[in-house]
């Protein structure tokens, strides 16, 4: 965010034909900053030129009872425009729905409504073109837009805040913002799922060591491992979909906290803004940020999942594992060690998960001591929310690109498979099939492994006589269970790493995600 100390963009017109559409085309916009990337925010001490040329502080929209203006420090400390300008689209959307409802209810005229709607459209265009100057002395996105509207169209704009407070306005903006943010995240989750399924499809038969405690445990098919990420992402998406359902209720019309004595139609605004329904309790509507918490919690769980993928892939890309190679497109180098190729994107996925979890902690802590109803503390919900969404979108995007730009080193993986007695549990199952109780078979296989350790060989390399010396139950068919290929082929349970199971699940995911064969 670039902050500039600039004089006013909107100058008070000498004679504003208030309430006239003609005022809309007056073009009273002086351009000082055309920076496209970041909107400029005028300094808190911005003053307004009066018609006779004297400089005096602009009266706040809430300034009627005040004799003095706030100090510069208070102005700087309390403003939120430096970040909540990002809500402008939703603020304008809400204002348009509100103005239309006020007109349908006869609280403003159709003419006033049209002037307000046209003025809001113009302001939105100015913002999109980077020509709108955000002013810190106007505190937040709501006051900036309302004050600018009053300057542009005069009296009709002064009616817009009828039966509305910033308390219901901010939370309406926020719910609309969250709804869109969730939709964007859902798209990115699906893109990552598709990339993982495509990656899995390239390695249908590749066996990799499965780990528990980061020690070699049992052999698994690589697609089985990759599909485990896909499943986790599906639940992440499900949590967001559920959260979206609860986000999608409309607080507008709750006003400050108590509703209004004016005959508004909250069902109309809710419908107009594509909410499921208006929120039932006006105090609840402006007080709670549980929808933000739920969203941040869902993001945090997704971020932890992504972090774990990041950790696994960073490990696997190491010389010690050597199981995967990221392409140059997703790797970075060292300023001092010429040989280095670092998997930085995935390290940063792991790293950024910390801020996503931190964002949740911030808002949880923010909310825990608040009495009903609105408290200004709640202004502090926005930065963590924006931060969390930005981080998770970036993490998903980079994981997707990583998945599209890595290759698994089949030869290296295969040559490593004999280590770690990955087939030991399959051998125990063999004995169970021979009628040996599992605890006993565990003991027998344990002794067989000990024999291998003493002979420095694999289970499959033991002679039948050696095995029979451990326990006479072993027969020649034992070799159908030994070795990682045999071991993997023996898995048959639903959801297991058995080839048939994995192939079926891979196919199911391809269909579910719309990936053509
Ligand atoms: N100051 C205030 N709400 C500001 C809400 C917007 C704020 N920038 C935020 O992000 O929470 N509440 C007033 C009502 C109002 O300004 O509409 C009150 O309850 O006294």
Short mmCIF file of C-alpha atoms and ligand atoms in Angstrom, two decimals:
data_model
loop_
_atom_site.label_atom_id
_atom_site.label_comp_id
_atom_site.label_asym_id
_atom_site.label_seq_id
_atom_site.Cartn_x
_atom_site.Cartn_y
_atom_site.Cartn_z
CA UNK A 1 0.00 0.00 0.00
CA UNK A 2 1.48 3.31 -1.04
CA UNK A 3 0.49 6.17 1.20
CA UNK A 4 0.75 9.60 -0.24
CA UNK A 5 0.30 12.94 1.34
CA UNK A 6 -1.89 14.68 -1.12
CA UNK A 7 -4.40 17.41 -1.16
CA UNK A 8 -8.01 16.69 -1.88
CA UNK A 9 -9.12 15.02 -5.02
CA UNK A 10 -12.76 15.93 -4.63
CA UNK A 11 -13.15 19.66 -4.26
CA UNK A 12 -16.35 21.12 -2.92
CA UNK A 13 -18.06 22.63 -5.92
CA UNK A 14 -18.91 26.31 -5.67
CA UNK A 15 -22.54 25.65 -6.49
CA UNK A 16 -23.74 22.10 -6.51
CA UNK A 17 -27.14 21.64 -8.10
CA UNK A 18 -28.08 19.24 -5.38
CA UNK A 19 -30.30 16.35 -6.23
CA UNK A 20 -29.84 16.74 -9.95
CA UNK A 21 -28.50 14.10 -12.23
CA UNK A 22 -26.73 16.93 -14.00
CA UNK A 23 -24.33 17.10 -11.07
CA UNK A 24 -23.12 13.65 -11.88
CA UNK A 25 -21.43 14.74 -15.05
CA UNK A 26 -19.76 17.75 -13.55
CA UNK A 27 -16.40 15.95 -13.72
CA UNK A 28 -15.00 17.44 -10.53
CA UNK A 29 -12.15 15.01 -10.32
CA UNK A 30 -8.62 16.26 -10.17
CA UNK A 31 -6.16 13.51 -10.77
CA UNK A 32 -3.08 13.47 -8.65
CA UNK A 33 -2.15 9.82 -8.55
CA UNK A 34 -2.71 7.41 -11.36
CA UNK A 35 -0.82 4.55 -9.72
CA UNK A 36 -2.69 1.49 -10.96
CA UNK A 37 -1.37 -1.04 -8.48
CA UNK A 38 -2.27 0.63 -5.20
CA UNK A 39 -4.80 3.31 -4.54
CA UNK A 40 -3.48 6.39 -2.89
CA UNK A 41 -4.69 7.37 0.55
CA UNK A 42 -4.60 11.01 1.44
CA UNK A 43 -3.01 11.99 4.73
CA UNK A 44 -5.13 12.31 7.82
CA UNK A 45 -4.55 16.02 7.98
CA UNK A 46 -6.17 16.57 4.61
CA UNK A 47 -8.25 19.67 4.66
CA UNK A 48 -11.03 20.83 2.43
CA UNK A 49 -10.98 24.02 0.43
CA UNK A 50 -14.05 26.09 1.10
CA UNK A 51 -15.60 28.18 -1.61
CA UNK A 52 -13.94 31.36 -0.38
CA UNK A 53 -10.54 29.71 -0.50
CA UNK A 54 -9.97 29.34 3.27
CA UNK A 55 -8.66 25.97 4.42
CA UNK A 56 -10.61 24.30 7.22
CA UNK A 57 -11.04 20.73 8.40
CA UNK A 58 -13.88 18.87 6.78
CA UNK A 59 -16.70 18.18 9.19
CA UNK A 60 -17.03 14.46 9.83
CA UNK A 61 -20.24 12.83 8.71
CA UNK A 62 -20.76 12.09 12.40
CA UNK A 63 -19.53 15.51 13.52
CA UNK A 64 -22.73 17.23 14.63
CA UNK A 65 -22.15 16.99 18.37
CA UNK A 66 -18.43 17.64 18.26
CA UNK A 67 -16.80 20.99 18.80
CA UNK A 68 -13.26 19.85 18.09
CA UNK A 69 -11.75 17.53 15.54
CA UNK A 70 -9.73 14.49 16.52
CA UNK A 71 -5.97 14.75 16.83
CA UNK A 72 -3.82 13.61 13.96
CA UNK A 73 -2.59 10.68 16.02
CA UNK A 74 -6.14 9.52 16.73
CA UNK A 75 -7.03 9.95 13.08
CA UNK A 76 -4.03 7.85 12.02
CA UNK A 77 -4.69 5.26 14.70
CA UNK A 78 -8.38 4.78 14.04
CA UNK A 79 -8.48 4.82 10.26
CA UNK A 80 -9.04 1.60 8.38
CA UNK A 81 -9.21 2.94 4.87
CA UNK A 82 -5.60 1.92 4.24
CA UNK A 83 -6.84 -1.68 4.03
CA UNK A 84 -10.65 -1.75 4.01
CA UNK A 85 -10.74 0.06 0.65
CA UNK A 86 -10.54 -3.50 -0.68
CA UNK A 87 -14.20 -3.86 0.29
CA UNK A 88 -15.32 -1.08 -2.03
CA UNK A 89 -17.04 -3.34 -4.55
CA UNK A 90 -19.13 -4.92 -1.82
CA UNK A 91 -19.80 -1.63 -0.08
CA UNK A 92 -21.16 -0.19 -3.31
CA UNK A 93 -23.14 -3.36 -3.99
CA UNK A 94 -24.70 -3.11 -0.52
CA UNK A 95 -25.44 0.58 -0.92
CA UNK A 96 -27.16 -0.01 -4.24
CA UNK A 97 -29.34 -2.74 -2.80
CA UNK A 98 -30.12 -0.53 0.19
CA UNK A 99 -31.03 2.48 -1.98
CA UNK A 100 -33.27 0.34 -4.17
CA UNK A 101 -35.02 -1.05 -1.10
CA UNK A 102 -35.47 2.44 0.38
CA UNK A 103 -37.15 3.50 -2.86
CA UNK A 104 -39.42 0.42 -3.02
CA UNK A 105 -40.50 1.19 0.53
CA UNK A 106 -41.20 4.84 -0.28
CA UNK A 107 -38.43 6.04 2.03
CA UNK A 108 -36.72 7.82 -0.86
CA UNK A 109 -38.04 8.73 -4.28
CA UNK A 110 -37.28 6.75 -7.43
CA UNK A 111 -35.51 9.86 -8.71
CA UNK A 112 -33.23 9.99 -5.68
CA UNK A 113 -32.56 6.30 -6.04
CA UNK A 114 -31.50 6.71 -9.68
CA UNK A 115 -29.17 9.55 -8.78
CA UNK A 116 -27.62 7.50 -5.99
CA UNK A 117 -27.21 4.43 -8.19
CA UNK A 118 -25.65 6.42 -11.01
CA UNK A 119 -23.35 8.22 -8.57
CA UNK A 120 -22.24 4.93 -7.03
CA UNK A 121 -21.54 3.54 -10.49
CA UNK A 122 -19.38 6.54 -11.27
CA UNK A 123 -17.48 6.19 -8.02
CA UNK A 124 -16.92 2.51 -8.67
CA UNK A 125 -15.50 3.30 -12.09
CA UNK A 126 -13.20 5.93 -10.61
CA UNK A 127 -11.95 3.43 -8.05
CA UNK A 128 -11.36 0.79 -10.71
CA UNK A 129 -9.46 3.28 -12.83
CA UNK A 130 -7.32 4.28 -9.84
CA UNK A 131 -8.69 7.81 -9.96
CA UNK A 132 -10.44 7.85 -6.63
CA UNK A 133 -8.50 9.24 -3.73
CA UNK A 134 -9.07 7.48 -0.45
CA UNK A 135 -8.93 9.84 2.51
CA UNK A 136 -7.78 8.85 5.94
CA UNK A 137 -9.76 11.66 7.52
CA UNK A 138 -12.87 9.90 6.29
CA UNK A 139 -11.87 6.85 8.32
CA UNK A 140 -13.08 3.92 6.36
CA UNK A 141 -14.45 2.64 3.07
CA UNK A 142 -18.05 3.42 4.02
CA UNK A 143 -17.45 7.06 4.91
CA UNK A 144 -15.15 7.60 1.95
CA UNK A 145 -17.73 6.40 -0.50
CA UNK A 146 -20.69 8.10 1.17
CA UNK A 147 -18.88 11.44 1.51
CA UNK A 148 -17.69 11.26 -2.10
CA UNK A 149 -21.24 10.46 -3.19
CA UNK A 150 -22.59 13.46 -1.29
CA UNK A 151 -19.99 15.63 -2.98
CA UNK A 152 -20.95 14.33 -6.39
CA UNK A 153 -24.73 14.24 -6.20
CA UNK A 154 -25.64 16.29 -3.16
CA UNK A 155 -28.90 15.93 -1.20
CA UNK A 156 -30.11 12.55 -2.51
CA UNK A 157 -26.89 10.94 -1.24
CA UNK A 158 -27.61 12.26 2.23
CA UNK A 159 -30.62 9.95 2.33
CA UNK A 160 -28.64 6.80 1.62
CA UNK A 161 -27.74 6.18 5.25
CA UNK A 162 -31.43 6.06 6.22
CA UNK A 163 -32.02 2.95 8.36
CA UNK A 164 -28.39 1.94 8.09
CA UNK A 165 -25.32 2.05 10.29
CA UNK A 166 -21.72 1.33 9.57
CA UNK A 167 -22.19 -1.57 11.96
CA UNK A 168 -24.47 -3.49 9.63
CA UNK A 169 -22.73 -2.05 6.58
CA UNK A 170 -19.27 -3.38 7.49
CA UNK A 171 -20.46 -6.83 8.32
CA UNK A 172 -22.52 -6.98 5.12
CA UNK A 173 -19.45 -5.98 3.13
CA UNK A 174 -17.41 -8.55 4.93
CA UNK A 175 -19.86 -11.37 4.37
CA UNK A 176 -20.04 -10.54 0.67
CA UNK A 177 -16.25 -10.41 0.50
CA UNK A 178 -15.90 -13.75 2.28
CA UNK A 179 -18.40 -15.35 -0.05
CA UNK A 180 -16.35 -14.39 -3.10
CA UNK A 181 -13.07 -15.26 -1.41
CA UNK A 182 -14.36 -18.74 -0.58
CA UNK A 183 -15.39 -19.24 -4.21
CA UNK A 184 -11.89 -18.27 -5.36
CA UNK A 185 -10.26 -20.66 -2.90
CA UNK A 186 -12.57 -23.48 -3.97
CA UNK A 187 -11.46 -23.03 -7.57
CA UNK A 188 -7.79 -23.18 -6.52
CA UNK A 189 -8.38 -26.29 -4.41
CA UNK A 190 -9.89 -28.02 -7.39
CA UNK A 191 -6.97 -26.99 -9.60
CA UNK A 192 -4.55 -28.53 -7.13
CA UNK A 193 -6.64 -31.69 -6.91
CA UNK A 194 -6.62 -31.98 -10.70
CA UNK A 195 -2.83 -31.56 -10.81
CA UNK A 196 -2.33 -34.20 -8.14
CA UNK A 197 -4.60 -36.66 -9.92
CA UNK A 198 -2.78 -36.02 -13.21
CA UNK A 199 0.52 -36.57 -11.43
CA UNK A 200 -0.79 -39.78 -9.86
CA UNK A 201 -1.93 -40.99 -13.29
CA UNK A 202 1.66 -40.79 -14.54
CA UNK A 203 2.92 -43.21 -11.88
CA UNK A 204 0.13 -45.77 -11.50
CA UNK A 205 2.47 -48.67 -10.73
CA UNK A 206 5.25 -46.93 -8.84
CA UNK A 207 5.75 -48.34 -5.36
CA UNK A 208 7.24 -46.04 -2.73
CA UNK A 209 8.08 -46.64 0.90
CA UNK A 210 5.25 -45.66 3.23
CA UNK A 211 6.40 -44.13 6.49
CA UNK A 212 5.14 -43.91 10.03
CA UNK A 213 7.26 -42.02 12.58
CA UNK A 214 9.26 -41.17 9.43
CA UNK A 215 10.55 -44.74 9.59
CA UNK A 216 9.95 -47.19 6.78
CA UNK A 217 6.67 -48.98 7.43
CA UNK A 218 4.90 -50.63 4.50
CA UNK A 219 5.08 -50.29 0.73
CA UNK A 220 2.43 -48.11 -0.91
CA UNK A 221 1.63 -47.10 -4.45
CA UNK A 222 2.64 -43.52 -5.18
CA UNK A 223 -0.85 -42.70 -6.55
CA UNK A 224 -2.30 -43.88 -3.25
CA UNK A 225 -0.13 -41.35 -1.43
CA UNK A 226 -0.98 -38.57 -3.87
CA UNK A 227 -4.69 -39.35 -3.63
CA UNK A 228 -4.43 -39.02 0.15
CA UNK A 229 -3.68 -35.34 -0.43
CA UNK A 230 -6.64 -35.12 -2.82
CA UNK A 231 -8.95 -36.54 -0.16
CA UNK A 232 -7.71 -34.03 2.41
CA UNK A 233 -8.24 -31.18 -0.01
CA UNK A 234 -11.76 -32.42 -0.65
CA UNK A 235 -12.56 -32.09 3.05
CA UNK A 236 -10.92 -28.66 3.05
CA UNK A 237 -13.28 -27.69 0.25
CA UNK A 238 -16.21 -29.20 2.13
CA UNK A 239 -15.44 -27.12 5.21
CA UNK A 240 -15.38 -23.99 3.08
CA UNK A 241 -18.64 -24.90 1.38
CA UNK A 242 -20.26 -25.42 4.80
CA UNK A 243 -18.80 -22.17 6.06
CA UNK A 244 -20.11 -20.37 2.97
CA UNK A 245 -23.63 -21.52 3.81
CA UNK A 246 -23.42 -19.79 7.19
CA UNK A 247 -21.64 -16.75 5.73
CA UNK A 248 -24.49 -16.26 3.32
CA UNK A 249 -26.98 -14.53 5.61
CA UNK A 250 -27.66 -10.83 5.40
CA UNK A 251 -27.05 -8.45 8.30
CA UNK A 252 -28.08 -5.34 6.38
CA UNK A 253 -30.95 -3.54 8.09
CA UNK A 254 -29.81 -4.54 11.56
CA UNK A 255 -28.60 -0.93 11.66
CA UNK A 256 -26.47 -0.04 14.68
CA UNK A 257 -27.74 -3.00 16.74
CA UNK A 258 -31.46 -2.63 17.34
CA UNK A 259 -32.97 -2.51 13.87
CA UNK A 260 -35.10 0.48 12.89
CA UNK A 261 -38.52 2.01 13.33
CA UNK A 262 -38.61 2.78 9.62
CA UNK A 263 -40.52 0.41 7.33
CA UNK A 264 -37.54 -1.24 5.58
CA UNK A 265 -37.72 -4.58 3.78
CA UNK A 266 -34.77 -6.67 4.83
CA UNK A 267 -35.93 -9.59 2.71
CA UNK A 268 -35.61 -7.46 -0.42
CA UNK A 269 -32.01 -6.43 0.30
CA UNK A 270 -31.09 -9.98 1.28
CA UNK A 271 -32.52 -11.28 -1.97
CA UNK A 272 -30.95 -8.54 -4.04
CA UNK A 273 -27.54 -9.35 -2.62
CA UNK A 274 -28.11 -13.08 -3.20
CA UNK A 275 -28.07 -13.93 0.49
CA UNK A 276 -30.14 -16.88 1.67
CA UNK A 277 -32.15 -14.73 4.09
CA UNK A 278 -31.78 -11.77 6.43
CA UNK A 279 -30.20 -12.54 9.80
CA UNK A 280 -32.89 -12.98 12.40
CA UNK A 281 -31.43 -11.08 15.33
CA UNK A 282 -30.16 -7.55 14.78
CA UNK A 283 -27.79 -7.69 17.77
CA UNK A 284 -26.29 -10.95 16.59
CA UNK A 285 -26.05 -9.58 13.05
CA UNK A 286 -23.68 -6.75 13.97
CA UNK A 287 -21.88 -8.40 16.88
CA UNK A 288 -20.51 -11.66 15.75
CA UNK A 289 -17.58 -12.54 13.56
CA UNK A 290 -17.95 -16.28 13.92
CA UNK A 291 -18.20 -16.52 10.14
CA UNK A 292 -14.75 -14.94 9.89
CA UNK A 293 -13.43 -17.32 12.52
CA UNK A 294 -14.93 -20.30 10.76
CA UNK A 295 -13.44 -19.20 7.46
CA UNK A 296 -10.03 -18.63 9.06
CA UNK A 297 -10.27 -22.00 10.78
CA UNK A 298 -11.08 -23.73 7.50
CA UNK A 299 -8.17 -21.90 5.88
CA UNK A 300 -5.91 -22.92 8.73
CA UNK A 301 -6.72 -26.60 8.35
CA UNK A 302 -6.16 -26.36 4.59
CA UNK A 303 -2.91 -24.50 5.23
CA UNK A 304 -1.74 -27.22 7.59
CA UNK A 305 -2.51 -29.82 4.92
CA UNK A 306 -0.55 -27.84 2.34
CA UNK A 307 2.29 -27.38 4.80
CA UNK A 308 2.51 -31.13 5.24
CA UNK A 309 2.69 -31.63 1.47
CA UNK A 310 5.39 -28.95 1.46
CA UNK A 311 7.35 -30.73 4.17
CA UNK A 312 7.08 -34.09 2.43
CA UNK A 313 8.17 -32.74 -0.93
CA UNK A 314 11.05 -30.77 0.54
CA UNK A 315 12.26 -33.97 2.22
CA UNK A 316 11.79 -36.03 -0.90
CA UNK A 317 13.70 -33.48 -2.97
CA UNK A 318 16.72 -33.76 -0.67
CA UNK A 319 19.87 -35.63 -1.67
CA UNK A 320 19.22 -38.04 1.21
CA UNK A 321 15.83 -39.10 -0.19
CA UNK A 322 16.31 -38.17 -3.83
CA UNK A 323 12.77 -39.34 -4.59
CA UNK A 324 11.64 -36.33 -6.59
CA UNK A 325 13.14 -33.61 -8.71
CA UNK A 326 11.44 -30.25 -9.08
CA UNK A 327 11.99 -28.61 -12.45
CA UNK A 328 14.00 -25.40 -12.63
CA UNK A 329 10.73 -23.52 -13.07
CA UNK A 330 9.83 -24.15 -9.45
CA UNK A 331 13.27 -24.03 -7.87
CA UNK A 332 15.60 -21.30 -6.79
CA UNK A 333 19.34 -21.08 -6.28
CA UNK A 334 21.89 -19.87 -3.77
CA UNK A 335 23.74 -16.57 -3.86
CA UNK A 336 26.91 -18.27 -2.63
CA UNK A 337 26.72 -22.01 -3.34
CA UNK A 338 26.63 -22.45 -7.10
CA UNK A 339 25.50 -26.08 -6.98
CA UNK A 340 22.33 -25.42 -4.97
CA UNK A 341 18.81 -25.99 -6.25
CA UNK A 342 16.32 -25.25 -3.51
CA UNK A 343 12.62 -26.15 -3.34
CA UNK A 344 11.83 -22.70 -1.91
CA UNK A 345 8.20 -22.53 -3.03
CA UNK A 346 7.29 -25.55 -0.94
CA UNK A 347 9.34 -24.28 1.99
CA UNK A 348 7.35 -21.09 1.80
CA UNK A 349 4.09 -23.02 1.61
CA UNK A 350 5.18 -24.56 4.91
CA UNK A 351 6.22 -21.13 6.17
CA UNK A 352 3.10 -19.27 5.13
CA UNK A 353 0.91 -21.79 6.90
CA UNK A 354 2.22 -20.18 10.09
CA UNK A 355 0.67 -16.85 9.23
CA UNK A 356 -2.66 -18.44 8.26
CA UNK A 357 -2.83 -20.16 11.65
CA UNK A 358 -1.67 -16.91 13.26
CA UNK A 359 -4.46 -15.00 11.53
CA UNK A 360 -7.00 -17.34 13.10
CA UNK A 361 -5.40 -16.86 16.52
CA UNK A 362 -5.50 -13.08 16.08
CA UNK A 363 -9.23 -12.99 15.41
CA UNK A 364 -10.05 -15.59 18.06
CA UNK A 365 -8.21 -13.49 20.61
CA UNK A 366 -9.77 -10.32 19.22
CA UNK A 367 -13.29 -11.61 19.73
CA UNK A 368 -13.02 -13.36 23.05
CA UNK A 369 -13.55 -10.35 25.31
CA UNK A 370 -16.19 -8.42 23.42
CA UNK A 371 -19.58 -7.65 24.93
CA UNK A 372 -22.53 -7.46 22.53
CA UNK A 373 -22.97 -5.61 20.18
CA UNK A 374 -20.54 -3.89 17.79
CA UNK A 375 -17.15 -2.86 19.20
CA UNK A 376 -14.50 -0.98 17.29
CA UNK A 377 -12.06 -3.78 18.08
CA UNK A 378 -13.80 -5.61 15.27
CA UNK A 379 -12.12 -3.35 12.77
CA UNK A 380 -9.04 -5.45 13.49
CA UNK A 381 -10.62 -8.52 11.90
CA UNK A 382 -9.95 -7.37 8.36
CA UNK A 383 -6.20 -7.47 8.04
CA UNK A 384 -5.88 -11.05 9.31
CA UNK A 385 -8.79 -12.07 7.11
CA UNK A 386 -7.30 -10.50 4.00
CA UNK A 387 -3.89 -11.89 4.90
CA UNK A 388 -5.20 -15.41 5.38
CA UNK A 389 -7.00 -15.44 2.05
CA UNK A 390 -4.05 -13.97 0.17
CA UNK A 391 -1.73 -16.54 1.73
CA UNK A 392 -3.94 -19.55 1.09
CA UNK A 393 -4.60 -18.55 -2.53
CA UNK A 394 -0.85 -18.20 -3.11
CA UNK A 395 -0.08 -21.48 -1.37
CA UNK A 396 -2.63 -23.36 -3.46
CA UNK A 397 -1.38 -21.81 -6.67
CA UNK A 398 2.24 -22.67 -5.94
CA UNK A 399 1.43 -26.22 -4.82
CA UNK A 400 -0.43 -26.67 -8.10
CA UNK A 401 2.54 -25.41 -10.11
CA UNK A 402 4.89 -27.59 -8.10
CA UNK A 403 2.73 -30.65 -8.73
CA UNK A 404 2.83 -29.83 -12.44
CA UNK A 405 6.60 -29.45 -12.41
CA UNK A 406 8.02 -32.35 -10.47
CA UNK A 407 9.09 -35.79 -11.54
CA UNK A 408 9.51 -38.79 -9.30
CA UNK A 409 12.82 -40.63 -9.62
CA UNK A 410 11.51 -44.14 -10.21
CA UNK A 411 14.95 -45.79 -10.39
CA UNK A 412 16.17 -44.22 -7.18
CA UNK A 413 12.93 -45.08 -5.39
CA UNK A 414 12.98 -48.68 -6.66
CA UNK A 415 16.60 -49.19 -5.67
CA UNK A 416 15.79 -48.01 -2.17
CA UNK A 417 12.80 -50.31 -1.68
CA UNK A 418 14.62 -53.38 -0.33
CA UNK A 419 15.68 -51.45 2.76
CA UNK A 420 13.47 -51.37 5.83
CA UNK A 421 11.62 -54.74 5.65
CA UNK A 422 8.55 -53.10 4.15
CA UNK A 423 7.05 -56.57 3.55
CA UNK A 424 7.20 -57.67 7.20
CA UNK A 425 3.55 -56.95 7.99
CA UNK A 426 2.44 -58.78 4.84
CA UNK A 427 4.45 -61.73 6.09
CA UNK A 428 2.59 -61.56 9.39
CA UNK A 429 -0.70 -61.60 7.45
CA UNK A 430 0.57 -64.70 5.60
CA UNK A 431 0.97 -66.48 8.90
CA UNK A 432 -2.51 -65.37 10.00
CA UNK A 433 -3.84 -66.99 6.83
CA UNK A 434 -2.05 -70.16 7.94
CA UNK A 435 -4.04 -70.05 11.17
CA UNK A 436 -1.41 -68.45 13.41
CA UNK A 437 -2.82 -65.89 15.90
CA UNK A 438 -1.67 -62.41 14.94
CA UNK A 439 0.29 -61.77 18.14
CA UNK A 440 2.19 -65.00 17.56
CA UNK A 441 2.77 -64.24 13.89
CA UNK A 442 4.08 -60.79 14.89
CA UNK A 443 6.59 -62.51 17.15
CA UNK A 444 7.61 -65.02 14.45
CA UNK A 445 8.12 -62.29 11.84
CA UNK A 446 10.03 -60.23 14.38
CA UNK A 447 12.42 -63.13 14.84
CA UNK A 448 12.67 -63.55 11.06
CA UNK A 449 13.60 -59.88 10.73
CA UNK A 450 16.21 -60.30 13.46
CA UNK A 451 17.65 -63.19 11.46
CA UNK A 452 17.81 -60.97 8.37
CA UNK A 453 19.57 -58.26 10.37
CA UNK A 454 22.17 -60.78 11.52
CA UNK A 455 22.62 -62.10 7.95
CA UNK A 456 22.40 -58.60 6.43
CA UNK A 457 19.75 -59.69 3.95
CA UNK A 458 16.11 -59.11 3.04
CA UNK A 459 13.19 -61.31 4.10
CA UNK A 460 12.80 -62.49 0.51
CA UNK A 461 16.44 -63.57 0.51
CA UNK A 462 16.03 -66.00 3.43
CA UNK A 463 16.02 -69.66 2.45
CA UNK A 464 12.91 -71.67 3.26
CA UNK A 465 15.02 -73.72 5.72
CA UNK A 466 16.00 -70.52 7.51
CA UNK A 467 12.35 -69.54 7.79
CA UNK A 468 11.30 -73.01 8.90
CA UNK A 469 13.99 -72.85 11.57
CA UNK A 470 12.22 -69.73 12.89
CA UNK A 471 8.84 -71.52 12.69
CA UNK A 472 7.77 -74.70 10.87
CA UNK A 473 4.54 -73.11 9.62
CA UNK A 474 6.40 -71.44 6.75
CA UNK A 475 5.90 -73.14 3.38
CA UNK A 476 7.16 -72.51 -0.15
CA UNK A 477 4.21 -70.23 -0.91
CA UNK A 478 5.67 -67.69 1.51
CA UNK A 479 7.67 -66.20 -1.34
CA UNK A 480 4.40 -65.03 -2.94
CA UNK A 481 4.20 -62.59 -0.01
CA UNK A 482 7.74 -61.35 0.09
CA UNK A 483 9.24 -58.43 -1.77
CA UNK A 484 7.45 -55.07 -2.11
CA UNK A 485 5.63 -55.93 -5.36
CA UNK A 486 4.14 -59.07 -3.81
CA UNK A 487 3.38 -57.18 -0.64
CA UNK A 488 1.48 -54.41 -2.44
CA UNK A 489 -0.46 -56.96 -4.48
CA UNK A 490 -1.71 -58.59 -1.30
CA UNK A 491 -3.60 -55.50 -0.13
CA UNK A 492 -7.29 -55.94 -0.83
CA UNK A 493 -9.21 -53.98 1.83
CA UNK A 494 -11.37 -51.03 0.83
CA UNK A 495 -9.25 -47.87 0.70
CA UNK A 496 -5.99 -49.82 0.83
CA UNK A 497 -2.93 -49.42 -1.32
CA UNK A 498 -3.80 -52.55 -3.36
CA UNK A 499 -3.47 -51.91 -7.04
CA UNK A 500 -7.14 -52.56 -7.85
CA UNK A 501 -8.28 -50.26 -5.08
CA UNK A 502 -5.97 -47.47 -6.13
CA UNK A 503 -6.79 -47.77 -9.83
CA UNK A 504 -10.51 -47.62 -9.04
CA UNK A 505 -10.07 -44.58 -6.82
CA UNK A 506 -7.90 -42.86 -9.38
CA UNK A 507 -10.60 -43.40 -11.97
CA UNK A 508 -13.30 -42.16 -9.59
CA UNK A 509 -11.33 -38.97 -8.93
CA UNK A 510 -10.74 -38.42 -12.65
CA UNK A 511 -14.50 -38.62 -13.20
CA UNK A 512 -15.33 -36.45 -10.17
CA UNK A 513 -12.88 -33.76 -11.23
CA UNK A 514 -13.88 -33.94 -14.88
CA UNK A 515 -10.47 -35.10 -16.14
CA UNK A 516 -10.82 -36.77 -19.51
CA UNK A 517 -8.98 -40.07 -20.01
N1 LIG B 1 -18.08 3.56 14.50
C1 LIG B 1 -18.92 2.54 14.30
N2 LIG B 1 -18.72 1.64 13.40
C2 LIG B 1 -17.65 1.61 12.47
C3 LIG B 1 -17.71 0.32 11.65
C4 LIG B 1 -16.71 0.30 10.58
C5 LIG B 1 -15.27 0.08 11.02
N3 LIG B 1 -14.39 0.74 10.12
C6 LIG B 1 -14.99 -1.43 11.07
O1 LIG B 1 -14.24 -1.91 10.22
O2 LIG B 1 -15.46 -2.14 11.94
N4 LIG B 1 -20.03 2.39 15.06
C7 LIG B 1 -20.94 3.42 15.43
C8 LIG B 1 -22.10 3.46 14.44
C9 LIG B 1 -21.77 3.99 13.05
O3 LIG B 1 -20.78 4.67 12.87
O4 LIG B 1 -22.57 3.67 12.14
C10 LIG B 1 -21.52 3.06 16.84
O5 LIG B 1 -21.95 1.93 17.05
O6 LIG B 1 -21.48 3.94 17.67
#
